[in-house]
Short mmCIF file of C-alpha atoms in Angstrom, two decimals:
data_model
loop_
_atom_site.label_atom_id
_atom_site.label_comp_id
_atom_site.label_asym_id
_atom_site.label_seq_id
_atom_site.Cartn_x
_atom_site.Cartn_y
_atom_site.Cartn_z
CA MET R 21 112.19 113.86 86.56
CA PRO R 22 110.81 110.47 85.43
CA VAL R 23 109.32 108.31 88.19
CA PHE R 24 109.56 104.51 88.31
CA VAL R 25 107.15 102.91 90.77
CA PHE R 26 108.22 99.28 90.99
CA ASP R 27 107.41 95.96 92.62
CA ILE R 28 108.80 92.43 92.37
CA GLU R 29 107.41 88.94 92.87
CA THR R 30 109.57 86.00 93.90
CA ILE R 31 109.53 82.24 94.31
CA PRO R 32 111.99 79.83 95.97
CA ASP R 33 115.25 79.42 94.03
CA VAL R 34 114.95 75.65 93.80
CA GLU R 35 118.28 75.27 92.01
CA LEU R 36 120.00 76.90 94.97
CA GLY R 37 117.87 74.89 97.39
CA ARG R 38 119.00 71.63 95.79
CA ARG R 39 122.63 72.61 96.28
CA ILE R 40 122.22 73.87 99.85
CA TYR R 41 120.25 70.87 101.11
CA ASP R 42 121.54 68.19 98.70
CA LEU R 43 118.03 67.39 97.49
CA GLY R 44 119.01 65.57 94.31
CA ASP R 45 116.10 64.60 92.08
CA LEU R 46 113.21 65.97 94.11
CA SER R 47 110.69 67.93 92.08
CA ASP R 48 110.70 71.72 92.11
CA LYS R 49 107.56 71.68 94.24
CA GLN R 50 109.15 69.35 96.79
CA VAL R 51 112.38 71.36 96.89
CA GLY R 52 110.47 74.60 97.44
CA TYR R 53 108.52 73.16 100.34
CA VAL R 54 111.68 71.70 101.89
CA MET R 55 113.30 75.14 101.68
CA GLN R 56 110.31 76.69 103.42
CA ALA R 57 110.26 73.97 106.08
CA LYS R 58 113.98 74.39 106.77
CA ARG R 59 113.50 78.13 107.06
CA ARG R 60 110.62 77.62 109.47
CA GLU R 61 112.84 75.42 111.65
CA GLU R 62 115.58 78.05 111.65
CA SER R 63 113.57 81.24 112.13
CA GLY R 64 109.95 80.38 112.87
CA THR R 65 108.78 81.70 109.49
CA GLU R 66 108.63 80.24 105.99
CA PHE R 67 109.80 83.56 104.54
CA LEU R 68 113.03 82.62 102.75
CA SER R 69 116.24 84.58 103.14
CA TYR R 70 116.68 87.10 100.37
CA GLU R 71 119.35 85.32 98.33
CA GLN R 72 117.12 82.22 98.13
CA GLN R 73 114.31 84.10 96.37
CA ARG R 74 114.18 84.01 92.57
CA VAL R 75 112.57 86.97 90.83
CA VAL R 76 109.79 85.97 88.43
CA ALA R 77 108.20 89.37 87.84
CA ILE R 78 109.16 93.02 87.99
CA SER R 79 106.41 95.52 87.23
CA VAL R 80 106.85 99.24 86.73
CA ALA R 81 104.62 102.28 86.53
CA LEU R 82 106.52 104.90 84.54
CA ARG R 83 105.49 108.53 84.76
CA THR R 84 107.33 110.97 82.52
CA ARG R 85 106.41 114.51 81.56
CA ASP R 86 104.13 113.26 78.78
CA THR R 87 103.26 109.65 79.50
CA PHE R 88 102.03 107.16 82.07
CA LYS R 89 102.26 103.41 81.53
CA VAL R 90 102.24 100.22 83.57
CA TRP R 91 103.81 96.97 82.42
CA SER R 92 105.89 93.97 83.46
CA LEU R 93 109.47 93.78 82.25
CA GLY R 94 110.25 91.21 79.57
CA ASP R 95 107.82 88.61 78.28
CA GLN R 96 106.65 85.51 80.10
CA ASN R 97 109.58 83.50 78.75
CA ALA R 98 112.20 86.00 79.89
CA SER R 99 114.82 84.70 82.29
CA GLU R 100 115.40 86.16 85.73
CA ALA R 101 118.66 87.70 84.50
CA GLU R 102 116.90 89.41 81.59
CA ILE R 103 114.15 91.03 83.62
CA ILE R 104 116.59 92.23 86.29
CA GLN R 105 118.93 93.63 83.64
CA ARG R 106 115.96 95.44 82.05
CA PHE R 107 115.16 97.03 85.41
CA TYR R 108 118.67 98.38 85.84
CA ASP R 109 118.87 99.37 82.16
CA GLY R 110 115.81 101.55 82.74
CA ILE R 111 117.65 103.29 85.56
CA ASP R 112 120.69 103.78 83.33
CA LYS R 113 118.48 105.25 80.60
CA PHE R 114 116.16 107.53 82.59
CA THR R 115 117.89 108.13 85.97
CA PRO R 116 114.38 108.12 87.45
CA ASP R 117 113.19 108.64 90.98
CA LEU R 118 112.32 105.17 92.29
CA VAL R 119 109.18 104.71 94.38
CA SER R 120 108.20 101.54 96.23
CA TRP R 121 106.32 100.08 99.15
CA ASN R 122 108.92 98.31 101.31
CA GLY R 123 111.38 98.40 98.43
CA GLY R 124 114.23 99.25 100.77
CA GLY R 125 113.37 96.37 103.07
CA PHE R 126 112.67 93.71 100.46
CA ASP R 127 112.65 94.42 96.72
CA LEU R 128 116.00 96.16 96.36
CA PRO R 129 118.00 93.80 98.62
CA VAL R 130 116.58 90.82 96.71
CA LEU R 131 117.53 92.49 93.43
CA HIS R 132 121.05 93.15 94.77
CA TYR R 133 121.66 89.48 95.56
CA ARG R 134 120.07 88.20 92.37
CA ALA R 135 121.94 90.76 90.22
CA LEU R 136 125.14 89.60 91.92
CA ARG R 137 124.18 86.01 91.08
CA HIS R 138 123.80 86.82 87.37
CA GLY R 139 126.64 89.29 86.94
CA ILE R 140 124.28 92.17 86.15
CA VAL R 141 125.95 95.49 85.32
CA ALA R 142 124.16 98.54 86.79
CA PRO R 143 126.57 101.50 87.07
CA ARG R 144 123.96 104.25 87.39
CA TYR R 145 122.14 102.52 90.21
CA TRP R 146 125.34 101.99 92.21
CA GLU R 147 126.67 105.52 91.61
CA SER R 148 127.32 107.32 94.90
CA GLY R 149 129.20 110.40 93.73
CA GLU R 150 132.59 109.15 92.56
CA GLU R 151 131.77 109.70 88.87
CA ASP R 152 128.73 112.00 89.12
CA GLN R 153 128.93 114.61 91.87
CA SER R 154 125.15 115.08 91.85
CA PHE R 155 124.86 111.60 93.36
CA ARG R 156 127.07 112.37 96.36
CA PHE R 157 124.22 113.69 98.47
CA ASN R 158 121.30 112.10 96.63
CA ASN R 159 121.65 108.54 95.36
CA TYR R 160 119.72 105.27 95.25
CA LEU R 161 121.71 103.64 98.04
CA ASN R 162 121.34 105.96 101.04
CA ARG R 163 118.20 105.24 103.05
CA TYR R 164 117.42 108.92 103.61
CA HIS R 165 118.07 110.17 100.08
CA SER R 166 115.22 110.84 97.67
CA ARG R 167 116.24 108.99 94.51
CA HIS R 168 114.47 106.05 96.09
CA LEU R 169 111.32 106.84 98.06
CA ASP R 170 110.16 103.87 100.11
CA LEU R 171 106.67 105.01 101.03
CA MET R 172 106.29 102.46 103.81
CA ASP R 173 109.47 103.69 105.49
CA VAL R 174 108.72 107.39 105.10
CA LEU R 175 105.08 107.25 106.18
CA SER R 176 106.05 105.25 109.27
CA SER R 177 108.85 107.74 110.09
CA PHE R 178 111.25 104.79 109.76
CA GLN R 179 109.69 103.19 112.85
CA GLY R 180 109.11 99.46 112.54
CA ARG R 181 106.10 99.43 114.84
CA ALA R 182 104.40 102.14 112.75
CA ARG R 183 104.64 100.31 109.43
CA VAL R 184 101.52 99.10 107.67
CA SER R 185 101.04 96.82 104.69
CA LEU R 186 100.37 98.01 101.17
CA GLN R 187 96.92 96.44 101.49
CA ALA R 188 96.19 98.47 104.63
CA ALA R 189 97.36 101.71 103.05
CA ALA R 190 95.35 101.05 99.89
CA THR R 191 92.24 100.31 101.92
CA LEU R 192 92.74 103.51 103.91
CA LEU R 193 92.62 105.49 100.66
CA GLY R 194 89.71 103.58 99.15
CA LEU R 195 91.91 101.88 96.54
CA PRO R 196 91.32 98.35 95.21
CA GLY R 197 94.21 96.68 97.02
CA LYS R 198 95.13 93.05 96.38
CA LEU R 199 92.00 91.83 94.51
CA GLY R 200 92.17 88.28 95.83
CA MET R 201 95.90 87.67 95.28
CA SER R 202 98.77 88.07 97.74
CA GLY R 203 102.48 87.39 97.95
CA ASP R 204 102.07 84.17 99.92
CA LYS R 205 100.08 82.68 97.03
CA VAL R 206 102.69 83.37 94.35
CA TRP R 207 104.61 80.08 94.72
CA ASP R 208 101.49 77.94 94.34
CA ALA R 209 100.33 80.07 91.41
CA TYR R 210 103.70 79.62 89.75
CA LEU R 211 103.58 75.85 90.24
CA ASP R 212 100.16 75.90 88.54
CA GLY R 213 101.65 77.65 85.52
CA GLN R 214 99.96 80.98 86.28
CA LEU R 215 102.87 83.33 85.58
CA GLU R 216 100.55 85.73 83.75
CA VAL R 217 98.37 85.94 86.87
CA ILE R 218 101.47 86.72 88.94
CA ARG R 219 102.59 89.45 86.52
CA ASN R 220 99.10 90.97 86.51
CA TYR R 221 99.03 90.93 90.30
CA CYS R 222 102.41 92.65 90.38
CA GLU R 223 101.07 95.34 88.05
CA THR R 224 98.08 96.03 90.29
CA ASP R 225 100.42 96.33 93.29
CA VAL R 226 102.34 98.93 91.31
CA LEU R 227 99.10 100.78 90.55
CA ASN R 228 98.14 100.87 94.22
CA THR R 229 101.61 102.13 95.11
CA PHE R 230 101.55 104.82 92.42
CA LEU R 231 98.19 106.11 93.60
CA ILE R 232 99.41 106.23 97.21
CA TYR R 233 102.46 108.10 95.94
CA LEU R 234 100.23 110.69 94.24
CA ARG R 235 98.38 111.26 97.51
CA PHE R 236 101.72 111.62 99.30
CA GLU R 237 102.83 114.19 96.72
CA LEU R 238 99.60 116.10 97.40
CA MET R 239 100.16 115.87 101.15
CA ARG R 240 103.68 117.28 100.99
CA GLY R 241 102.74 120.05 98.58
CA ARG R 242 104.47 118.77 95.46
CA LEU R 243 101.12 118.54 93.68
CA MET R 244 98.37 121.10 93.85
CA ARG R 245 94.88 119.66 94.33
CA ASP R 246 93.88 120.16 90.68
CA GLU R 247 97.17 118.60 89.56
CA TYR R 248 96.53 115.64 91.83
CA HIS R 249 93.07 115.06 90.38
CA ALA R 250 94.50 115.37 86.85
CA GLU R 251 97.10 112.70 87.62
CA VAL R 252 94.47 110.35 89.04
CA ALA R 253 92.26 110.96 86.01
CA ARG R 254 95.21 110.12 83.75
CA VAL R 255 95.59 106.76 85.48
CA ARG R 256 91.91 106.00 84.98
CA GLU R 257 92.11 106.97 81.30
CA VAL R 258 95.19 104.83 80.63
CA LEU R 259 93.65 101.78 82.30
CA ALA R 260 90.29 102.25 80.56
CA ALA R 261 91.99 102.49 77.17
CA GLN R 262 93.57 99.04 77.53
CA ALA R 263 91.51 95.89 77.14
CA LYS R 264 93.31 94.04 79.90
CA PRO R 265 91.01 92.19 82.30
CA HIS R 266 93.10 92.92 85.39
CA PHE R 267 93.06 96.66 84.61
CA GLN R 268 89.30 96.57 84.12
CA GLU R 269 88.90 94.65 87.38
CA PHE R 270 91.04 97.28 89.11
CA LEU R 271 88.87 100.07 87.71
CA ALA R 272 85.67 98.31 88.75
CA ALA R 273 86.96 97.78 92.29
CA TRP R 274 88.18 101.38 92.44
CA GLY R 275 84.73 102.73 91.74
CA PRO R 276 83.63 105.95 90.05
CA PRO R 277 85.76 109.12 90.01
CA PRO R 278 85.31 111.64 92.81
CA ASP R 279 82.91 113.94 91.00
CA VAL R 280 80.36 111.08 91.07
CA ILE R 281 80.64 110.22 94.75
CA SER R 282 80.17 112.22 97.89
CA GLN R 283 82.98 111.06 100.19
CA GLY R 284 85.60 113.77 100.10
CA PRO R 285 87.68 115.33 97.34
CA CYS R 286 90.57 112.87 97.09
CA THR R 287 89.11 109.36 96.80
#
C-alpha cells in the first residue's frame, strides 16, 4: 500500500479578511495583521480559524513498493486550488495510507474548508463505503480508522494533555526537527517573498514525520529491525542524491548513520 506523509503551510486569507472586516484598500500585510489582531481579541490567540487560512504549500513524502520521494505539490506559481486539487488527485490515483502529525486536528480540516471554497472534486477521499464496500470500516474520515494515521493523536492515545509537538518528537528521536523555521514565521516569510523557503521547510517537516512513522512501524511490529534500518538508509540515499541545500542541511543536522555512532541501534 502506498504511503503519503503530508504537511501543509498556511497564511491569512487576506481576500476573505477584507470582506469580513471591510478593510478596503489596506495592503495584504496590514489585512493579515488586522485578522490576527481580531482573532486575538476574540479568542486570546492569533491563530486564525481554519477557513481563514490559505494554503501556500503542501509537501508529500511518497513511499511505494519501489520508490521514495519528497516534494512540494505544484510549482511556486501554482494557485491554492491547483495544489489542493493535486493532493486529492494523488489520493484518487494511489488510494494511499495518509500519515501526518496533527493532520486530523489541523491539516485536513483546513483542506476541507479550502477545497469547499474552490469547488475541488475528491471522490476517493470522501468515500465512506457507499460505492466501495472496503471503505465502510476503513476510510479517511473516521478518526479511528487507519487510512489516515495521525501520529500525534495515536501516540498520545487521543488524549489532549499527552500530545507533543512535531519538534519535541523529532528531538526525542535525534532527528533534525525544524532547522530554524517554524509555522509562526511562515506569514512573515511569505510577505518577504520567500515561498521557496516555506516549501523547503514544509518538506523537512514531512521528512521528520516520515522518520517518526518508520520508528512507529518498528514499534508496532510492522517493520523488522533490519527492514527499519533499510528504510532509514533509503531516506539518506535519496536525500544525498539530490543537490538541494535544505536536504543537505537536513542530512548534516541528522548526523552519521547508526553504524558510525554508539548511541543505540535506532538513531
